[in-house]
Structures are given as C-alpha cells and as structure tokens.
Tab-separated table of C-alpha atoms in Angstrom:
chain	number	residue	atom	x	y	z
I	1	UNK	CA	-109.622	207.780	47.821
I	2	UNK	CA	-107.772	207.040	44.518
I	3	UNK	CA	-110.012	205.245	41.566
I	4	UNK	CA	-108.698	202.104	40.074
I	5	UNK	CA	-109.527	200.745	37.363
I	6	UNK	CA	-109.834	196.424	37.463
I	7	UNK	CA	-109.835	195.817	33.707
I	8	UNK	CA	-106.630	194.272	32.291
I	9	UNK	CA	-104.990	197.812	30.941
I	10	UNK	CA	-103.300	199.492	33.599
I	11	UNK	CA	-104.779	197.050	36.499
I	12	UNK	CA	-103.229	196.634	39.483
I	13	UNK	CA	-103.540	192.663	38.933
I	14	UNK	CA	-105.253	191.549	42.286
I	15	UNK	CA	-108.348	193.370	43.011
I	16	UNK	CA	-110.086	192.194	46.036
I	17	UNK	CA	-112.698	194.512	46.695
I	18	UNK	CA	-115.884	194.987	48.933
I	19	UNK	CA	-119.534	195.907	46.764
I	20	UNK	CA	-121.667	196.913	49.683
I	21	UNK	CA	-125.264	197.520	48.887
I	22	UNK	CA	-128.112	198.572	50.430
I	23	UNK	CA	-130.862	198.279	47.273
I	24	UNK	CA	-131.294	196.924	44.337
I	25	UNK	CA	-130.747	199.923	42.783
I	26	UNK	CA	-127.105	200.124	44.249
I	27	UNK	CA	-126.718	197.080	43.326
I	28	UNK	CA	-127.052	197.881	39.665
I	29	UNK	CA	-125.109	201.266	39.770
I	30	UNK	CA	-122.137	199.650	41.469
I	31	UNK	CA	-121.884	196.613	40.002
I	32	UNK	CA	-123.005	196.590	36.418
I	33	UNK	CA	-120.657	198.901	34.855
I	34	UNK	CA	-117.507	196.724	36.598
I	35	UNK	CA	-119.037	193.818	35.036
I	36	UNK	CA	-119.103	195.929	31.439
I	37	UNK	CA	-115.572	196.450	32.220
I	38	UNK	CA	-114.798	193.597	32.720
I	39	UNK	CA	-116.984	191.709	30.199
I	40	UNK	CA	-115.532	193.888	27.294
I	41	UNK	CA	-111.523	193.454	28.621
I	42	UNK	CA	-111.918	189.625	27.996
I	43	UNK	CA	-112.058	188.391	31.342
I	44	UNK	CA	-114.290	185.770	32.262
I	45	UNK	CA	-116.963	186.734	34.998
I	46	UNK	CA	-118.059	184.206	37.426
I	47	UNK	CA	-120.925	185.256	39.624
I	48	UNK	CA	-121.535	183.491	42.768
I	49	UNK	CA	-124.509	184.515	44.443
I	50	UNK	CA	-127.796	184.640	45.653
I	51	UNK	CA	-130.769	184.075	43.806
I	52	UNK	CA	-132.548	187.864	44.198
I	53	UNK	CA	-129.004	189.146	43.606
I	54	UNK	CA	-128.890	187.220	40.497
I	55	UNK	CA	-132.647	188.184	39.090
I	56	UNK	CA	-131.664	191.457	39.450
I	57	UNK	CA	-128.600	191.540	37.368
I	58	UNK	CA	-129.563	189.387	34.907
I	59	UNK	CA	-132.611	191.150	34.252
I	60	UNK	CA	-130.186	194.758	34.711
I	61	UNK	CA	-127.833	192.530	32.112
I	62	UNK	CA	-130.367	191.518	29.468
I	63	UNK	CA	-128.868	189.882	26.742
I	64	UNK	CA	-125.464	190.317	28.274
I	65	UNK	CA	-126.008	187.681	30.498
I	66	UNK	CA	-125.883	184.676	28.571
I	67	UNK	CA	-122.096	185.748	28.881
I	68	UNK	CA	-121.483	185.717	32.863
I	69	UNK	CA	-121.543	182.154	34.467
I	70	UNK	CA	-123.659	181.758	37.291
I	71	UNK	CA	-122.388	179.610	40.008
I	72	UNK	CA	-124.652	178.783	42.597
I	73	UNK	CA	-122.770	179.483	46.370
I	74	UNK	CA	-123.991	176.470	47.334
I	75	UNK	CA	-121.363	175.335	45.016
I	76	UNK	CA	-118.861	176.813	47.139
I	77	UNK	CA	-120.442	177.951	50.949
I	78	UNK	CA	-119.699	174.434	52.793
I	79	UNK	CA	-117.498	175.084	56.303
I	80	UNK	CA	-115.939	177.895	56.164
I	81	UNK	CA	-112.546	176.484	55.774
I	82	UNK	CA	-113.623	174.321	53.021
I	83	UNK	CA	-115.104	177.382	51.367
I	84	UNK	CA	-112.292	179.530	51.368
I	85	UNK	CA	-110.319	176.558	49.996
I	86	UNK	CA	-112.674	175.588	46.934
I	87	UNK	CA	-112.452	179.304	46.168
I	88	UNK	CA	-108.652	178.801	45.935
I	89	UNK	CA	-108.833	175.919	43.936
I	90	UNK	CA	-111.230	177.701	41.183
I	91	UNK	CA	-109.118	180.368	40.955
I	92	UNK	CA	-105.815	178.432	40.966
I	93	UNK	CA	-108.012	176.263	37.736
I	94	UNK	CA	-108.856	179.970	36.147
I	95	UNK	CA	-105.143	180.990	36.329
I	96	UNK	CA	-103.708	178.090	34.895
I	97	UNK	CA	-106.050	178.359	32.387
I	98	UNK	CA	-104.613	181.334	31.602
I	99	UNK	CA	-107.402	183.744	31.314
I	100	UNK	CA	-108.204	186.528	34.049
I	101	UNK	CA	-111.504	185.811	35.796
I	102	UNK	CA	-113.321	188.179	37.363
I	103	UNK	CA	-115.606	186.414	40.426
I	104	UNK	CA	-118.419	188.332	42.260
I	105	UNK	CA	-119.155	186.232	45.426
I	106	UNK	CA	-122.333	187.060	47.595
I	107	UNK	CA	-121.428	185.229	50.903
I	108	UNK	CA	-123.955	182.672	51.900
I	109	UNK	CA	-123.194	181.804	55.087
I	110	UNK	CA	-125.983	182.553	57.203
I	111	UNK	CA	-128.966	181.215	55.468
I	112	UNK	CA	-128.340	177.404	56.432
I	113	UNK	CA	-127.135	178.334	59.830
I	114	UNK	CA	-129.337	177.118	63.150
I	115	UNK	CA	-130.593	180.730	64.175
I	116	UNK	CA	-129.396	179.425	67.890
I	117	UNK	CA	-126.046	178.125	67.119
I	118	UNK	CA	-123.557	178.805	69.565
I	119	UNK	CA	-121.479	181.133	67.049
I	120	UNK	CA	-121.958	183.922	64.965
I	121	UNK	CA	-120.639	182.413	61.472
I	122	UNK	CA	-120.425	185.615	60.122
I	123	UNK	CA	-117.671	186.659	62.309
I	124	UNK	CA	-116.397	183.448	62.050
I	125	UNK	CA	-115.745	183.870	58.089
I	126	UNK	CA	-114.469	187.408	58.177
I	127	UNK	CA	-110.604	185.897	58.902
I	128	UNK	CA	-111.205	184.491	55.696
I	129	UNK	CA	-112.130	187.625	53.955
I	130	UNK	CA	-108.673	189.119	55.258
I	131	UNK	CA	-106.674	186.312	53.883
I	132	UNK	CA	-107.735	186.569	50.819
I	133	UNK	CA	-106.057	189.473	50.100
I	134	UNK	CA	-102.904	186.946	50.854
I	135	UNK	CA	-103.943	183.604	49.488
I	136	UNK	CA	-105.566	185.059	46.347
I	137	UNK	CA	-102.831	187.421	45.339
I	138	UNK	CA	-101.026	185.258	43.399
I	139	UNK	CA	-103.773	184.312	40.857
I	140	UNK	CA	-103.817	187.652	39.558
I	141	UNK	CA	-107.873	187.749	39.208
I	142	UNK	CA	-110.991	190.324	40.865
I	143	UNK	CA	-113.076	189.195	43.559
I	144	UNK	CA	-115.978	191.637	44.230
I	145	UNK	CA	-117.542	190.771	47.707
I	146	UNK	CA	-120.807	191.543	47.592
I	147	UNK	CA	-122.358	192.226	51.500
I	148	UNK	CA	-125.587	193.412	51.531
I	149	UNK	CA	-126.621	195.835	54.486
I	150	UNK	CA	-130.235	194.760	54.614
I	151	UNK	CA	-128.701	191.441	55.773
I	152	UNK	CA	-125.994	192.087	58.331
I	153	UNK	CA	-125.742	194.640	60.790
I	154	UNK	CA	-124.053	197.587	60.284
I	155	UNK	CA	-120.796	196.611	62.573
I	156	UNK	CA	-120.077	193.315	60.256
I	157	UNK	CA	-120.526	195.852	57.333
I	158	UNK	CA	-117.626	197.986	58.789
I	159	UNK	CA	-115.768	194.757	59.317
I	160	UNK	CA	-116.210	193.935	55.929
I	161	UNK	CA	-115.109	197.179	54.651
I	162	UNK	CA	-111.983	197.299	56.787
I	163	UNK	CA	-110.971	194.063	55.254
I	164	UNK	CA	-111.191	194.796	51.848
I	165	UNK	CA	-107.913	197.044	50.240
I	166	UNK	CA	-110.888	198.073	47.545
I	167	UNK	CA	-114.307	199.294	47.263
I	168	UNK	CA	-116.594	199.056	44.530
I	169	UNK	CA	-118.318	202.313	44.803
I	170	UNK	CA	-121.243	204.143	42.002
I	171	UNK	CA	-117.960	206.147	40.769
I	172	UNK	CA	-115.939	203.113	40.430
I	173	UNK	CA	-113.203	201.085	42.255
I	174	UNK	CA	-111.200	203.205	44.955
I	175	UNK	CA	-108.917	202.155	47.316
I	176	UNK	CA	-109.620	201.929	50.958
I	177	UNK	CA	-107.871	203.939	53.218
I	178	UNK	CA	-109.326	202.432	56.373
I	179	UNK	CA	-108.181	198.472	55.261
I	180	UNK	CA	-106.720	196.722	58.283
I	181	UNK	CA	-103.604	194.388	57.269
I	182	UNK	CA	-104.355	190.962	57.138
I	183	UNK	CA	-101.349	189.739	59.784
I	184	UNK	CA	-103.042	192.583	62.358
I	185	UNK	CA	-106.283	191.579	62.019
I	186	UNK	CA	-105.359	187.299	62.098
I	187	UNK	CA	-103.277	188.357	65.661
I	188	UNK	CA	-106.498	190.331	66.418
I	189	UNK	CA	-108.281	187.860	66.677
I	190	UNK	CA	-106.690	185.607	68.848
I	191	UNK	CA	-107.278	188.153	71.838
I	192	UNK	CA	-110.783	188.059	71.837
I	193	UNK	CA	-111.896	185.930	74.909
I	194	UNK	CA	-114.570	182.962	73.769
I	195	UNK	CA	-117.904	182.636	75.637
I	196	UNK	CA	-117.529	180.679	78.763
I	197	UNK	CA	-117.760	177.241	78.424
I	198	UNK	CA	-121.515	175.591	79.865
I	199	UNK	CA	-121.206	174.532	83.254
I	200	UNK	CA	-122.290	171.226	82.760
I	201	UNK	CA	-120.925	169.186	79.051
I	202	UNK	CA	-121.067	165.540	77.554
I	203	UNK	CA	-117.704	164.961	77.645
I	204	UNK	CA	-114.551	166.492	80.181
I	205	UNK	CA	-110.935	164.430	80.231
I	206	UNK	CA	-107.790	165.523	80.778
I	207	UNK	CA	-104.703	164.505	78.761
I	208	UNK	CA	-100.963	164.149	79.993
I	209	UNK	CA	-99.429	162.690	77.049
I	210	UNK	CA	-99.797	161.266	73.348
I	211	UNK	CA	-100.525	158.469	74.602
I	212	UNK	CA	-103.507	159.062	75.686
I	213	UNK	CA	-104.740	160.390	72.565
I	214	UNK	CA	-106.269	156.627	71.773
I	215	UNK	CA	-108.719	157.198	74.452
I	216	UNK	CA	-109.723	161.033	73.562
I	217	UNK	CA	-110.362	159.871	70.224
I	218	UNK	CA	-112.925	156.236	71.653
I	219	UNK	CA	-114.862	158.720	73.606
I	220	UNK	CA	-115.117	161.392	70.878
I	221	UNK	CA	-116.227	158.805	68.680
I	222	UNK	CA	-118.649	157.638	71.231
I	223	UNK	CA	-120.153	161.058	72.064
I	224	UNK	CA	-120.798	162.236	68.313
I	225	UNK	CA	-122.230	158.530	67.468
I	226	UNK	CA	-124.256	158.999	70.470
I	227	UNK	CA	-125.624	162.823	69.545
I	228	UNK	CA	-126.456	161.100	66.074
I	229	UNK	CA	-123.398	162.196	64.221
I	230	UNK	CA	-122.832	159.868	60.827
I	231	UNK	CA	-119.412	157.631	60.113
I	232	UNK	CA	-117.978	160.007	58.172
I	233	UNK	CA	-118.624	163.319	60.494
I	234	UNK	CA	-117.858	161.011	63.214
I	235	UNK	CA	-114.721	160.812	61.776
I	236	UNK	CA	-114.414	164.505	60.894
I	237	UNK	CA	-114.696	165.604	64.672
I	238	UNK	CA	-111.908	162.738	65.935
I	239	UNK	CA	-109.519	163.673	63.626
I	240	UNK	CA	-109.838	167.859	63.743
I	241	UNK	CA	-110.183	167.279	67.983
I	242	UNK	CA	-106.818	165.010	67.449
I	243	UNK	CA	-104.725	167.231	65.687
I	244	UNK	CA	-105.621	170.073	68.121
I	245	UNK	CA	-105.026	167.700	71.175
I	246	UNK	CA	-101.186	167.047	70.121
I	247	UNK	CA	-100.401	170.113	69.398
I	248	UNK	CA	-101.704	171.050	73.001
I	249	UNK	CA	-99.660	168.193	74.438
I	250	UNK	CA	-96.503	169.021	71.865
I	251	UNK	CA	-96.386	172.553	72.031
I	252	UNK	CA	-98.538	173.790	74.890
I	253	UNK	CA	-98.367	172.617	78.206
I	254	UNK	CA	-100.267	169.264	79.659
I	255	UNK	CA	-102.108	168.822	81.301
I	256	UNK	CA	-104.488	169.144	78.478
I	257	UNK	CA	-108.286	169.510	79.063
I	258	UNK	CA	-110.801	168.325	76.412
I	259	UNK	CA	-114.438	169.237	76.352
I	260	UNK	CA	-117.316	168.053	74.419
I	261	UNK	CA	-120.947	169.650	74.556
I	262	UNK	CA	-124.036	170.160	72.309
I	263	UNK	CA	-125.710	173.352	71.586
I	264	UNK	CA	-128.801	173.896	69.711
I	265	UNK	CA	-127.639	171.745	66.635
I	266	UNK	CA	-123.744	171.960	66.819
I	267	UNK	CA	-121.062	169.811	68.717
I	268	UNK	CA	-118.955	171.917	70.216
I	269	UNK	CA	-115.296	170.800	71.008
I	270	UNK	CA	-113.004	172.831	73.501
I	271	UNK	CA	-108.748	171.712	73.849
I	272	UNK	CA	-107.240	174.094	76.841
I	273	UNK	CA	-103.330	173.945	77.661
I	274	UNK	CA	-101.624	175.580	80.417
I	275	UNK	CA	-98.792	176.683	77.697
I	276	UNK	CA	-99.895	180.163	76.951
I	277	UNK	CA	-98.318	180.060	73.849
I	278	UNK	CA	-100.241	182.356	71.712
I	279	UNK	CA	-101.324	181.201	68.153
I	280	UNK	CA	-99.152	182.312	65.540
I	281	UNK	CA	-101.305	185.264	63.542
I	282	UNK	CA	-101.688	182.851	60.357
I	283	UNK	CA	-101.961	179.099	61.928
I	284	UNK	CA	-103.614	176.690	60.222
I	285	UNK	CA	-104.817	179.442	57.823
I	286	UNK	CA	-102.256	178.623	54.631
I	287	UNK	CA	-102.560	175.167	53.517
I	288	UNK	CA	-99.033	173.491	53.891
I	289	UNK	CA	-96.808	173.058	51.567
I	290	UNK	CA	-95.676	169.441	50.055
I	291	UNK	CA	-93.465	167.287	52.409
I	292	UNK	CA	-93.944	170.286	55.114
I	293	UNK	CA	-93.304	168.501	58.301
I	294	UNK	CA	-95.390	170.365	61.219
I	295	UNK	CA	-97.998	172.433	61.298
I	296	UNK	CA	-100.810	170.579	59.505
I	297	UNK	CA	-102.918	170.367	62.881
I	298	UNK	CA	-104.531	173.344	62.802
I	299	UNK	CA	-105.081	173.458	59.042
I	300	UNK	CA	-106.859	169.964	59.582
I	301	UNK	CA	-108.958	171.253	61.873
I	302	UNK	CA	-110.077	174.172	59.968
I	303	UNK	CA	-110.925	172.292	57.088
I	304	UNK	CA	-112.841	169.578	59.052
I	305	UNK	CA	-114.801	171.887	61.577
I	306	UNK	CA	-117.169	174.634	60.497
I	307	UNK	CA	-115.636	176.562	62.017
I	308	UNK	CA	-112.362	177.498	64.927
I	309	UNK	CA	-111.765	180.004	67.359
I	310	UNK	CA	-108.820	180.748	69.349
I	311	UNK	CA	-107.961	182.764	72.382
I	312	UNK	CA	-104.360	183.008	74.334
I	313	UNK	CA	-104.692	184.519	77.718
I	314	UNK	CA	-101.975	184.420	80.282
I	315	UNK	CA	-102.351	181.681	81.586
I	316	UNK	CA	-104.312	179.280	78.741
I	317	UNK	CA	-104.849	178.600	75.087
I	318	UNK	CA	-108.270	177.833	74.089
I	319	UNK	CA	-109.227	176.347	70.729
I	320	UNK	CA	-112.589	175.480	70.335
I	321	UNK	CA	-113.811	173.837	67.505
I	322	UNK	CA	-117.616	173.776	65.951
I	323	UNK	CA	-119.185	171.168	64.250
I	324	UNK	CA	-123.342	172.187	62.935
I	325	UNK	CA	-124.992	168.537	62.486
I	326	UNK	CA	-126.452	169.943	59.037
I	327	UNK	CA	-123.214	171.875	57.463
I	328	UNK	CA	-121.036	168.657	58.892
I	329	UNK	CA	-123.134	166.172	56.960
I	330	UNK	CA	-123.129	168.325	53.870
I	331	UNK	CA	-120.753	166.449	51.516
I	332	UNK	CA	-118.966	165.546	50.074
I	333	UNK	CA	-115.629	166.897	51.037
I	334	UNK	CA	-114.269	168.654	47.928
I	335	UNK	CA	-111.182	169.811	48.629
I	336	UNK	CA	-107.940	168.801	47.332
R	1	UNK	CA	-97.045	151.741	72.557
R	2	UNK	CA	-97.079	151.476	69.097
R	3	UNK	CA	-98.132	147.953	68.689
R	4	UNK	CA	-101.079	148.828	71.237
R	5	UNK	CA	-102.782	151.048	68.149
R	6	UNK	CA	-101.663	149.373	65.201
R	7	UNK	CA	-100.272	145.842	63.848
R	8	UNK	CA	-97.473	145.281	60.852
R	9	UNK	CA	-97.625	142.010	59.163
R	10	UNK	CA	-95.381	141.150	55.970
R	11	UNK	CA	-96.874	138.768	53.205
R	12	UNK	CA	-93.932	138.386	50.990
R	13	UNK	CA	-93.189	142.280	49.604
R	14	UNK	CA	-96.342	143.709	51.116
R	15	UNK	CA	-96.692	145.124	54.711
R	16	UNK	CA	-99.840	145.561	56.232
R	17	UNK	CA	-100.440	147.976	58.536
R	18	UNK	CA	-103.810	148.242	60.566
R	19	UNK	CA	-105.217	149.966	62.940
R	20	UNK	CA	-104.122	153.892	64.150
R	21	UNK	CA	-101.352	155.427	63.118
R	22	UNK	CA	-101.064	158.390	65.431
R	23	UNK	CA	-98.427	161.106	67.197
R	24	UNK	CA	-97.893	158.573	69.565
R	25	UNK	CA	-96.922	155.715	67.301
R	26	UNK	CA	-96.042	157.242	64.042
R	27	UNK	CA	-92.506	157.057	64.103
R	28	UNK	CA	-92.739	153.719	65.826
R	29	UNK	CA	-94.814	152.765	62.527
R	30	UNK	CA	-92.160	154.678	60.026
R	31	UNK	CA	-89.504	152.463	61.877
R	32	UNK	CA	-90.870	149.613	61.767
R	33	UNK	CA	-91.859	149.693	57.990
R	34	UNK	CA	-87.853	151.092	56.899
R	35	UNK	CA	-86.115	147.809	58.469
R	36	UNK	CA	-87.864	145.976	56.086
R	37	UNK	CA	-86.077	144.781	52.971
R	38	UNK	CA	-87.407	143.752	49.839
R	39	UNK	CA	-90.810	145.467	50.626
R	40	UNK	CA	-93.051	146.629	46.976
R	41	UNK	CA	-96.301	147.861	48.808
R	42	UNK	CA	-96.986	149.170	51.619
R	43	UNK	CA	-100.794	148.426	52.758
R	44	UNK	CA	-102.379	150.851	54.567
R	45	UNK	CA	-105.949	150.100	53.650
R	46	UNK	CA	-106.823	148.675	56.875
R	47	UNK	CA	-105.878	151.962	58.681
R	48	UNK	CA	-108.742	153.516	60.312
R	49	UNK	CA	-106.902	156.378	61.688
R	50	UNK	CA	-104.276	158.241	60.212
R	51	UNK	CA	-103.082	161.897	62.338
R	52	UNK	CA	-100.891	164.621	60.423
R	53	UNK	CA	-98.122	163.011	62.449
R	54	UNK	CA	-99.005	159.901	59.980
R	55	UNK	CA	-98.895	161.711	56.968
R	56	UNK	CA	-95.503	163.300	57.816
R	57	UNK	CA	-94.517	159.664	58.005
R	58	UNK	CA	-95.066	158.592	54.907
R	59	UNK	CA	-93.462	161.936	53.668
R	60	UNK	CA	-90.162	160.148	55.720
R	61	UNK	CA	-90.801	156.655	54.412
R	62	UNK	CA	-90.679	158.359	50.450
R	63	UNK	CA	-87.919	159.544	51.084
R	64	UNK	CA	-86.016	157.275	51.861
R	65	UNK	CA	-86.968	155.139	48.969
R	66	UNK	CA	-86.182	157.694	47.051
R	67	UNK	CA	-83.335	157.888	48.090
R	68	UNK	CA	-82.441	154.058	47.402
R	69	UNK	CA	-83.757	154.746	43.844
R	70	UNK	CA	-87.243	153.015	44.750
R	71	UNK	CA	-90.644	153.564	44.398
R	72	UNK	CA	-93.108	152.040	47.009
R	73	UNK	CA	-96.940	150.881	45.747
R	74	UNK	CA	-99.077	152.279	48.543
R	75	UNK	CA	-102.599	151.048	49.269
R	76	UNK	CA	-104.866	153.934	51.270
R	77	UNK	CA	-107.872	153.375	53.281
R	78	UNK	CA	-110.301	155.838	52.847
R	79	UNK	CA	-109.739	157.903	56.118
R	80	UNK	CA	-106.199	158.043	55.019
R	81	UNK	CA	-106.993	159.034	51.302
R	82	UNK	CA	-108.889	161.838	52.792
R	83	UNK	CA	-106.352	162.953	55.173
R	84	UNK	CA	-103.791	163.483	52.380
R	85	UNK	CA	-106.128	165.363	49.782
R	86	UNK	CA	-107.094	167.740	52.744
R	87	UNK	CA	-103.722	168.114	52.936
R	88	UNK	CA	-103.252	169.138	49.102
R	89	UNK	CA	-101.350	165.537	48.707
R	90	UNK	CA	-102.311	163.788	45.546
R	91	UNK	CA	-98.766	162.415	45.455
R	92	UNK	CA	-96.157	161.507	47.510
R	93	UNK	CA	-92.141	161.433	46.295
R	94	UNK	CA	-91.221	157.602	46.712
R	95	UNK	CA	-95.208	156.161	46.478
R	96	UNK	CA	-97.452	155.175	43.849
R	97	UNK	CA	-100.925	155.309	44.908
R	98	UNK	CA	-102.894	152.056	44.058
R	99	UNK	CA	-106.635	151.087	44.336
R	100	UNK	CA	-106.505	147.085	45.673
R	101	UNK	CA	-106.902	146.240	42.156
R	102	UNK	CA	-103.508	148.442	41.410
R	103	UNK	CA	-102.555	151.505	40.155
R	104	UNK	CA	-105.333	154.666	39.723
R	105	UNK	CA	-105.817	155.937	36.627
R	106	UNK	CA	-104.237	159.528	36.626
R	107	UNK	CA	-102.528	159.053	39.877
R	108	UNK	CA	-98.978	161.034	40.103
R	109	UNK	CA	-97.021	159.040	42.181
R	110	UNK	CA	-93.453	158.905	42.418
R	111	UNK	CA	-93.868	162.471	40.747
C-alpha cells in the first residue's frame, strides 16, 4: 500500500477513508496524529461520534481539544437516507465556506435500533458508505469512518474496509488495494434475494393502473393509523409506498402487488412487478437535479423510509421499504 | 379521473386546487391550471397529497410562465412544502413561494 498524506500540501483532495479500531489504544495511535495533521494544516475538524470515542480523544487531545468541534451523531444518524443527505449538506455548507474540513464520523446506527427488527441496518447503510466516495468527491474535504470491531462483526468490518479507497492505519493513510467500486458494489446489491415475505400480512392488493393508486394510498393510511403510526409518519409511508407503486405500474409490469406487515417495531412495505427490470446500480441514490423530470420515486422513498432494499430476479422486482415506529417519529425532517 | 382526486376553483386570479395531485391526475391538474388566463396565484394549500409526478408539474407549469415573462405566487400546503425540500427544491423557475399572509422572507422564487 502507498501512504498518503490528507493535509492540504500535496493531498489528494478527497480522502474518504476507513479508521478501524479494535482499542482505545488504536484508537489514539491511528487517529490522533491525522487529527495533528490536520489541526496544524488549517482545516477545520468536525468529530461526529460516540461518547466513549469522544472521552478518549479528548482526554488523548488535552488542551487541543477546545479546537475540534464535537457534533453529536445524533445530530446527523436519523434514516439512513436522511443521514447520508445531512452529511451532504454540512459538507456542501463547509465548502462554500471555503475552508477544508476534516469530519471523523463514528456511525451510530445500531444503538437506537429494535434488537428484533426485521433488517440488519448495518448492512443497510453500507450502500451509503460506497457512495460517498461519489457524492462527497466534489467537496474536496476528509471523512475518517471510524468502525469499531468490538461492535460489529468481523464480516461488516471487511465490508467496511472494501468500501473505503483509504485506510487510516498507526503508519498513516494508505490506499486500499482491496476497495470495491462504488457502481459494482450499488449493482451488487440488487442481486441479493430479500427474506421471504411472512405468510400471513396486514395489508395484500394488487394494482393494474395509476388509477388505483387513490386506494393503495386510503388503505396505507389506514393500516399505519391503525398500528399507531402519527400524521406525519402516516404520511411518510403513503408517499415513499406511492412513488414506488408508479414506478412499478410505469416502468415495471402490472399487475403490481403491494404488501403491508408489522415486525417487532417496524412497518414493513413490499411493491412486486412482473417487469424484471433490474434497478439501475445508482437509483434513487443521487438526489435529482433541479427541474429533473423522472426519477424522483426512488429518491423519495429513500429519504422517507429508514431504510430500502431491492432485488431483480427473473421474473420480479422487489422493493421493500422499512419504516421503525421510533426512527420514523424522530423529527423533524431536516433535509433540504 | 382527475376531478375524482382533486377540485380547481378560480376566485378572480387565484386557483385553488385541493385534494391529491397524483401520477394519475397530474397532468390533468397541469392542464387544467395552463388554460387559465389572468391567473397571479396558484393555491395549493389545500393539497393533501402531492406525488413526484406533482412536483414535475409544477416544474411544467414554471415554465411556461416563464416563458410568457410571468411569475406565478404559489401557496404550499405542508405535505407539498415537504415534498419539494426533500427534493432539494427551495425554488421553482416561474413561482414565488408565499405563506397565506404572502411572500416568505428569504424565499428564492422566480430565481
């Protein structure tokens, strides 16, 4: 592996690179002397993390401290698609400000999670951990991942890695031979088969045309009121499920089946078409552009469920969408 | 169809539109708002539902008053007001965003 160094002279501009730890004391050796680096090039360090990850550099800071901001990642770990896009935002607001920003982000997605929800949220963020190597690029900035293997087992670490271009290592920033390109590992994705469906759910229509889309949306409604869903989440599940509905009836096949169930504390919404038409690697990933005319389904959907899974088979496309009672009533939505 | 989701009414230069503006009925909706002549605002407060399909309709609707040389005064309910800033839309060519009591401080409309 080749070293590279992340301060302003001679960087590479875009540094998105995994810290994975397995102590305290790897903590320290990896990450302090980046943030010297950093701290003494000018750049302003943001660190977004945990609360034992944050006693333990500010007390491995000292009086250096006082010059990092602490974020809490409450501040920015909402659903995932809303937390990849508030990341966006700060570091669009850093750019324009015109000062390179260093951000050290401890993902905090599993804490709040129902231990029996029906997904593994963890996997479900990773996609977003590849795109960032896309959707942050342009910003110019560092973001330091920082995955702990105490926390996750050792195949998410090895996911992580993959997806990272860089590694913060004890000997300094080196490139990783092993990443996975973000378009391969997006279309990747989209071949991995969902867990069956329950047997028995709340809710199970089929849907022939747009104009039934009225109707899927009344008994939505009616279902998420019923499992004791607020207004406002209420209307969060109708208008993800919607989106994903037309685009079944516009670009996939009708008929279109729609399924509703609960599990453990999550609504769970499921949209099968007989089109077959497999996902492009990127949909509703990339927020559209002004005036764009299509494609703003998906992207609705991600940013309005937890989170959204995808498979293609032969025959089907599945897209099932997640919505935790807890993380769904967390507001308010910040994006935009 | 359309008129089965939503309702148009015109009270001198404003048209109201109420109800759900969806893939079904959105260009029925657009259509129905660009016959109109002589129309300021465009009232969409009373719109519970608003789709992407919706949203690309309005894109249409600026447009075309922008291409007259106009600017339309556009009222959002708060579903639709939503729907726009998750779609990065804090302005849309052809509309000025007003509050009931008119325009928002800091909005960028027409921009």
């Amino acid at each position: 592996m080749s070293q590279v160094d992340i301060t302003r002279d001679g960087a590479p501009g875009f540094v998105h690179a995994a810290l994975i730890v397995d102590s305290d004391r790897s903590l320290r050796e990896r990450l302090l002397p980046a943030l010297d680096r950093s701290l003494s090039a000018g750049e302003a360090v943001v660190m977004a993390v945990g609360a034992h990850t944050e006693r333990v550099v500010r007390a491995a800071l000292g009086g250096r401290a006082g010059a990092v901001e602490w974020s809490a990642p409450g501040a920015f770990y909402q659903r995932l698609g809303l937390t990849f896009s508030a990341f966006r935002d700060h570091l669009a607001h850093r750019h324009a400000a015109g000062r390179r920003v260093h951000v050290v982000a401890e993902p905090d997605i599993v804490a709040s999670a129902d231990p029996e929800a029906p997904i593994d949220r963890v996997a479900a963020y990773l996609p977003y951990e590849a795109l960032c190597n896309q959707a942050y690029a342009v910003f110019d900035c560092a973001v330091t991942c920082l995955w702990d293997s105490r926390r996750h087992p050792a195949l998410v670490i090895e996911g992580v890695r993959d997806l990272h271009p860089f590694e913060m290592t004890a000997v300094g920033v080196r490139a990783n031979l092993g990443f996975t390109a973000t378009a391969d590992y997006l279309a990747g994705r989209n071949l991995i088969a969902l867990e069956p469906p329950p047997a028995s759910v709340d809710l199970d229509l089929e849907v022939g045309s747009l104009g039934e889309l009225a109707g899927v949306r009344a008994a939505l409604r009616g279902w998420a009121g019923g499992r004791g869903f607020a207004v406002e989440a209420i209307d969060d599940v109708v208008t993800a499920a919607d989106g994903i509905v037309t685009n079944a009836v516009e670009h996939g096949r009708p008929p279109v089946r729609v399924r509703g169930w609960q599990a453990a504390d999550t609504l769970v919404v499921q949209v099968d078409d007989t089109g077959a038409v497999p996902l492009p690697a990127f949909g509703g990933y990339r927020p559209p552009s002004p005036g764009q005319r299509r494609g703003r389904g998906l992207w609705i959907a991600r940013q309005l469920a937890d989170a959204v899974t995808t498979h293609t088979t032969d025959s089907h496309t599945h897209v099932r969408l997640h919505f935790p009672h807890e993380i769904t009533h967390r507001g308010p939505i910040t994006n935009g | 169809m359309g008129s089965v989701l939503c309702s148009i009414d015109r009270h001198g230069p404003t048209l109201v539109v109420a109800g759900e503006i969806d893939a079904s009925n959105a260009q029925w909706v657009g259509e129905r708002i660009g016959v109109e002549t002589g129309v300021h605002t465009v009232d969409l407060s009373g719109v519970r539902f608003c789709s992407a399909a919706g949203v690309t309709m309005l894109f249409d609707l600026g447009q075309d008053a922008v291409g007259r040389g106009d600017v339309l005064r556009l009222l959002r309910s708060p579903q639709l007001d939503r729907m726009l800033r998750l779609n990065s839309q804090d302005a849309i060519e052809g509309f000025t965003f007003v509050a009931d009591g008119g325009p928002v401080p800091g909005s960028a409309g027409g921009s």
